[in-house]
Amino acid sequence: MPVPGFAVPRREFVRTLLHRGSPPERPDAGGDLAEVGDATLARAARYWVVVPVAYRIAAFVKVFIGFAAANGSTGLFPVLPAAALGVAANAGFLWWLLRSGGLPARRTRRVLTVDLAAGLALNLLIAVLAPDAVQPFAIDVTWTWLVGSVAMWAGTSGLPAAVLLLAAAVPVRVLLTVAGGLRLDDPLALSRSIGCLVALAVSIVVACGILVLLGVGTRFALDIGLRRGQEAERRRTQRLLHDSVLQTLEALAIAPSDDADHAAERLAQLRSVAHAEAAELRRSIIEPIEPRKGRSFVVELADVAAEMAREGLRTQLVAADFADDDRLSADRRTAMCEAVREALRNTVKHAGTSRVVLRVEERDGGTAVVARDQGRGFDVRERGPGFGIQQSIEARLAEVGGTGRVESTPGNGTRVTLWVPH
């Protein structure tokens, strides 16, 4: 099922898999994601070249052992050094690829061209030096290099380049036969030439198959990432609306006191809260919420307590035994402060008290904040957690590896325990 905002036409997807080129420009967001997928696929293909290089190392050893078992010492002189050179060169190539993080994008064609030229030179050298009786078998050993080269071209430049190399391999194989002094209609040379061409064709099929799997996997990963990103943004928007707009509207909906002086004081208080919430909402829309640099976690909690004081909640902050050494990451500090703010707002709305104790301590390899009030409390078993507890507290902390727990009984107040790891 296609994901909204990530609609890549099937024709374009096939084109991406079979031809490595710049994707067509698209004016919508799907085009941007198509370009991201194409770039990701290209990076995966460059990392994939370690597979044919590793194959060549193993194949050189395997094919040489087969050559020596079938021909004995005949032709051992040129073939053994060639096989040793192939193993050493590809081992060095593999080490360079792993150290540099795959095939560099700007040097892909240059490196593969040099690699292909080296393979052609090695095959031509063996074709000339190997004895006529074993020349076709000797070329089988060095042909391993070209099989890996064609596979790398197929994986990085696409099917057209690989097919072109396969077509060019026919005159190359003819040249190797002639250079070795053999007739083109020699049965042994003809059968081995067909076998070499079949090996190239198989390498192309395998390389394109892996490329298709990479493409499908890339798109699948982007689909999942997009869905998770949309879900995370939806949760962030819900929390933003719940923690700011909805809270302010609920405060405004509270019936004012009959006392005129108290009503005026309450109205001024609500205006101050609304002004602060509007500024915070505007800042949240423009830029992500992050802790201010150079400020300790306790100071940030004090700011939250001061903010809630505008709503009539008096908070006693206890942090005597807490060593604030900035071990909390920015994401965890933000999540903790927002969860504390939600817990204090629940106290204002539901506890029936204007006092709360906020204690900060180190616990279980992390930082814990405990909000305790002596309000009316409630039965946790009868009243299930609402959106504020589930999303603004529990889910928000869970996203950064923390936990949130609410304990309350009627008449004995409420305790909210928030914890995040260091």
PDB file of N, CA and C in Angstrom, residues 360-400:
ATOM      1  N   VAL A 360      14.028  16.337  43.565  1.00  0.00           N
ATOM      2  CA  VAL A 360      14.928  15.824  42.534  1.00  0.00           C
ATOM      3  C   VAL A 360      15.997  14.986  43.214  1.00  0.00           C
ATOM      4  N   GLU A 361      16.254  13.799  42.658  1.00  0.00           N
ATOM      5  CA  GLU A 361      17.258  12.913  43.258  1.00  0.00           C
ATOM      6  C   GLU A 361      17.840  11.978  42.208  1.00  0.00           C
ATOM      7  N   GLU A 362      18.982  11.408  42.548  1.00  0.00           N
ATOM      8  CA  GLU A 362      19.590  10.382  41.715  1.00  0.00           C
ATOM      9  C   GLU A 362      19.078   9.026  42.175  1.00  0.00           C
ATOM     10  N   ARG A 363      18.674   8.211  41.183  1.00  0.00           N
ATOM     11  CA  ARG A 363      18.081   6.927  41.539  1.00  0.00           C
ATOM     12  C   ARG A 363      18.290   5.935  40.400  1.00  0.00           C
ATOM     13  N   ASP A 364      18.773   4.738  40.729  1.00  0.00           N
ATOM     14  CA  ASP A 364      18.880   3.634  39.765  1.00  0.00           C
ATOM     15  C   ASP A 364      19.622   4.023  38.493  1.00  0.00           C
ATOM     16  N   GLY A 365      20.731   4.741  38.654  1.00  0.00           N
ATOM     17  CA  GLY A 365      21.522   5.108  37.490  1.00  0.00           C
ATOM     18  C   GLY A 365      20.909   6.191  36.632  1.00  0.00           C
ATOM     19  N   GLY A 366      20.014   6.964  37.193  1.00  0.00           N
ATOM     20  CA  GLY A 366      19.380   8.032  36.438  1.00  0.00           C
ATOM     21  C   GLY A 366      18.939   9.158  37.359  1.00  0.00           C
ATOM     22  N   THR A 367      18.105  10.041  36.811  1.00  0.00           N
ATOM     23  CA  THR A 367      17.573  11.179  37.559  1.00  0.00           C
ATOM     24  C   THR A 367      16.070  11.001  37.731  1.00  0.00           C
ATOM     25  N   ALA A 368      15.613  11.160  38.965  1.00  0.00           N
ATOM     26  CA  ALA A 368      14.190  11.032  39.272  1.00  0.00           C
ATOM     27  C   ALA A 368      13.665  12.350  39.800  1.00  0.00           C
ATOM     28  N   VAL A 369      12.444  12.684  39.414  1.00  0.00           N
ATOM     29  CA  VAL A 369      11.732  13.845  39.938  1.00  0.00           C
ATOM     30  C   VAL A 369      10.402  13.335  40.476  1.00  0.00           C
ATOM     31  N   VAL A 370      10.134  13.618  41.748  1.00  0.00           N
ATOM     32  CA  VAL A 370       8.913  13.155  42.405  1.00  0.00           C
ATOM     33  C   VAL A 370       8.071  14.370  42.767  1.00  0.00           C
ATOM     34  N   ALA A 371       6.849  14.412  42.246  1.00  0.00           N
ATOM     35  CA  ALA A 371       5.904  15.485  42.572  1.00  0.00           C
ATOM     36  C   ALA A 371       4.874  14.915  43.549  1.00  0.00           C
ATOM     37  N   ARG A 372       4.777  15.514  44.748  1.00  0.00           N
ATOM     38  CA  ARG A 372       3.887  14.995  45.805  1.00  0.00           C
ATOM     39  C   ARG A 372       2.981  16.102  46.295  1.00  0.00           C
ATOM     40  N   ASP A 373       1.677  15.845  46.296  1.00  0.00           N
ATOM     41  CA  ASP A 373       0.726  16.814  46.844  1.00  0.00           C
ATOM     42  C   ASP A 373      -0.152  16.129  47.885  1.00  0.00           C
ATOM     43  N   GLN A 374      -0.788  16.930  48.704  1.00  0.00           N
ATOM     44  CA  GLN A 374      -1.690  16.432  49.747  1.00  0.00           C
ATOM     45  C   GLN A 374      -3.133  16.760  49.397  1.00  0.00           C
ATOM     46  N   GLY A 375      -3.445  16.691  48.134  1.00  0.00           N
ATOM     47  CA  GLY A 375      -4.783  17.009  47.669  1.00  0.00           C
ATOM     48  C   GLY A 375      -5.780  15.893  47.895  1.00  0.00           C
ATOM     49  N   ARG A 376      -6.886  15.990  47.154  1.00  0.00           N
ATOM     50  CA  ARG A 376      -7.981  15.046  47.367  1.00  0.00           C
ATOM     51  C   ARG A 376      -7.661  13.646  46.864  1.00  0.00           C
ATOM     52  N   GLY A 377      -6.765  13.520  45.900  1.00  0.00           N
ATOM     53  CA  GLY A 377      -6.404  12.206  45.386  1.00  0.00           C
ATOM     54  C   GLY A 377      -7.536  11.570  44.591  1.00  0.00           C
ATOM     55  N   PHE A 378      -7.306  10.362  44.112  1.00  0.00           N
ATOM     56  CA  PHE A 378      -8.319   9.642  43.352  1.00  0.00           C
ATOM     57  C   PHE A 378      -7.945   8.162  43.343  1.00  0.00           C
ATOM     58  N   ASP A 379      -8.908   7.347  42.945  1.00  0.00           N
ATOM     59  CA  ASP A 379      -8.689   5.900  42.858  1.00  0.00           C
ATOM     60  C   ASP A 379      -8.131   5.586  41.465  1.00  0.00           C
ATOM     61  N   VAL A 380      -6.875   5.182  41.411  1.00  0.00           N
ATOM     62  CA  VAL A 380      -6.224   4.917  40.132  1.00  0.00           C
ATOM     63  C   VAL A 380      -6.906   3.773  39.395  1.00  0.00           C
ATOM     64  N   ARG A 381      -7.442   2.792  40.142  1.00  0.00           N
ATOM     65  CA  ARG A 381      -8.071   1.648  39.495  1.00  0.00           C
ATOM     66  C   ARG A 381      -9.393   2.016  38.831  1.00  0.00           C
ATOM     67  N   GLU A 382     -10.120   2.955  39.408  1.00  0.00           N
ATOM     68  CA  GLU A 382     -11.417   3.331  38.839  1.00  0.00           C
ATOM     69  C   GLU A 382     -11.272   4.365  37.733  1.00  0.00           C
ATOM     70  N   ARG A 383     -10.344   5.288  37.866  1.00  0.00           N
ATOM     71  CA  ARG A 383     -10.155   6.338  36.869  1.00  0.00           C
ATOM     72  C   ARG A 383      -8.891   6.024  36.063  1.00  0.00           C
ATOM     73  N   GLY A 384      -9.079   5.612  34.830  1.00  0.00           N
ATOM     74  CA  GLY A 384      -7.949   5.275  33.983  1.00  0.00           C
ATOM     75  C   GLY A 384      -7.151   6.514  33.605  1.00  0.00           C
ATOM     76  N   PRO A 385      -5.902   6.328  33.216  1.00  0.00           N
ATOM     77  CA  PRO A 385      -5.075   7.478  32.826  1.00  0.00           C
ATOM     78  C   PRO A 385      -5.614   8.164  31.587  1.00  0.00           C
ATOM     79  N   GLY A 386      -5.658   9.498  31.634  1.00  0.00           N
ATOM     80  CA  GLY A 386      -6.107  10.262  30.480  1.00  0.00           C
ATOM     81  C   GLY A 386      -4.968  10.544  29.514  1.00  0.00           C
ATOM     82  N   PHE A 387      -5.259  11.397  28.542  1.00  0.00           N
ATOM     83  CA  PHE A 387      -4.245  11.705  27.524  1.00  0.00           C
ATOM     84  C   PHE A 387      -3.012  12.333  28.145  1.00  0.00           C
ATOM     85  N   GLY A 388      -3.215  13.214  29.139  1.00  0.00           N
ATOM     86  CA  GLY A 388      -2.087  13.893  29.743  1.00  0.00           C
ATOM     87  C   GLY A 388      -1.100  12.926  30.378  1.00  0.00           C
ATOM     88  N   ILE A 389      -1.615  11.917  31.111  1.00  0.00           N
ATOM     89  CA  ILE A 389      -0.721  10.937  31.743  1.00  0.00           C
ATOM     90  C   ILE A 389      -0.134  10.000  30.711  1.00  0.00           C
ATOM     91  N   GLN A 390      -0.976   9.515  29.794  1.00  0.00           N
ATOM     92  CA  GLN A 390      -0.509   8.544  28.822  1.00  0.00           C
ATOM     93  C   GLN A 390       0.521   9.130  27.868  1.00  0.00           C
ATOM     94  N   GLN A 391       0.239  10.299  27.307  1.00  0.00           N
ATOM     95  CA  GLN A 391       1.097  10.855  26.261  1.00  0.00           C
ATOM     96  C   GLN A 391       2.082  11.897  26.780  1.00  0.00           C
ATOM     97  N   SER A 392       1.595  12.864  27.541  1.00  0.00           N
ATOM     98  CA  SER A 392       2.469  13.950  27.982  1.00  0.00           C
ATOM     99  C   SER A 392       3.450  13.513  29.061  1.00  0.00           C
ATOM    100  N   ILE A 393       3.153  12.410  29.740  1.00  0.00           N
ATOM    101  CA  ILE A 393       4.057  11.934  30.794  1.00  0.00           C
ATOM    102  C   ILE A 393       4.668  10.584  30.416  1.00  0.00           C
ATOM    103  N   GLU A 394       3.846   9.532  30.391  1.00  0.00           N
ATOM    104  CA  GLU A 394       4.385   8.182  30.203  1.00  0.00           C
ATOM    105  C   GLU A 394       5.036   7.993  28.831  1.00  0.00           C
ATOM    106  N   ALA A 395       4.323   8.315  27.757  1.00  0.00           N
ATOM    107  CA  ALA A 395       4.865   8.095  26.414  1.00  0.00           C
ATOM    108  C   ALA A 395       6.047   9.017  26.138  1.00  0.00           C
ATOM    109  N   ARG A 396       5.964  10.264  26.613  1.00  0.00           N
ATOM    110  CA  ARG A 396       7.063  11.212  26.378  1.00  0.00           C
ATOM    111  C   ARG A 396       8.359  10.708  27.023  1.00  0.00           C
ATOM    112  N   LEU A 397       8.271  10.200  28.250  1.00  0.00           N
ATOM    113  CA  LEU A 397       9.467   9.697  28.917  1.00  0.00           C
ATOM    114  C   LEU A 397       9.926   8.368  28.312  1.00  0.00           C
ATOM    115  N   ALA A 398       8.983   7.539  27.890  1.00  0.00           N
ATOM    116  CA  ALA A 398       9.352   6.254  27.288  1.00  0.00           C
ATOM    117  C   ALA A 398      10.160   6.460  26.019  1.00  0.00           C
ATOM    118  N   GLU A 399       9.894   7.526  25.281  1.00  0.00           N
ATOM    119  CA  GLU A 399      10.625   7.793  24.049  1.00  0.00           C
ATOM    120  C   GLU A 399      12.104   8.066  24.286  1.00  0.00           C
ATOM    121  N   VAL A 400      12.456   8.483  25.504  1.00  0.00           N
ATOM    122  CA  VAL A 400      13.865   8.750  25.819  1.00  0.00           C
ATOM    123  C   VAL A 400      14.406   7.727  26.828  1.00  0.00           C
TER     124      VAL A 400
END
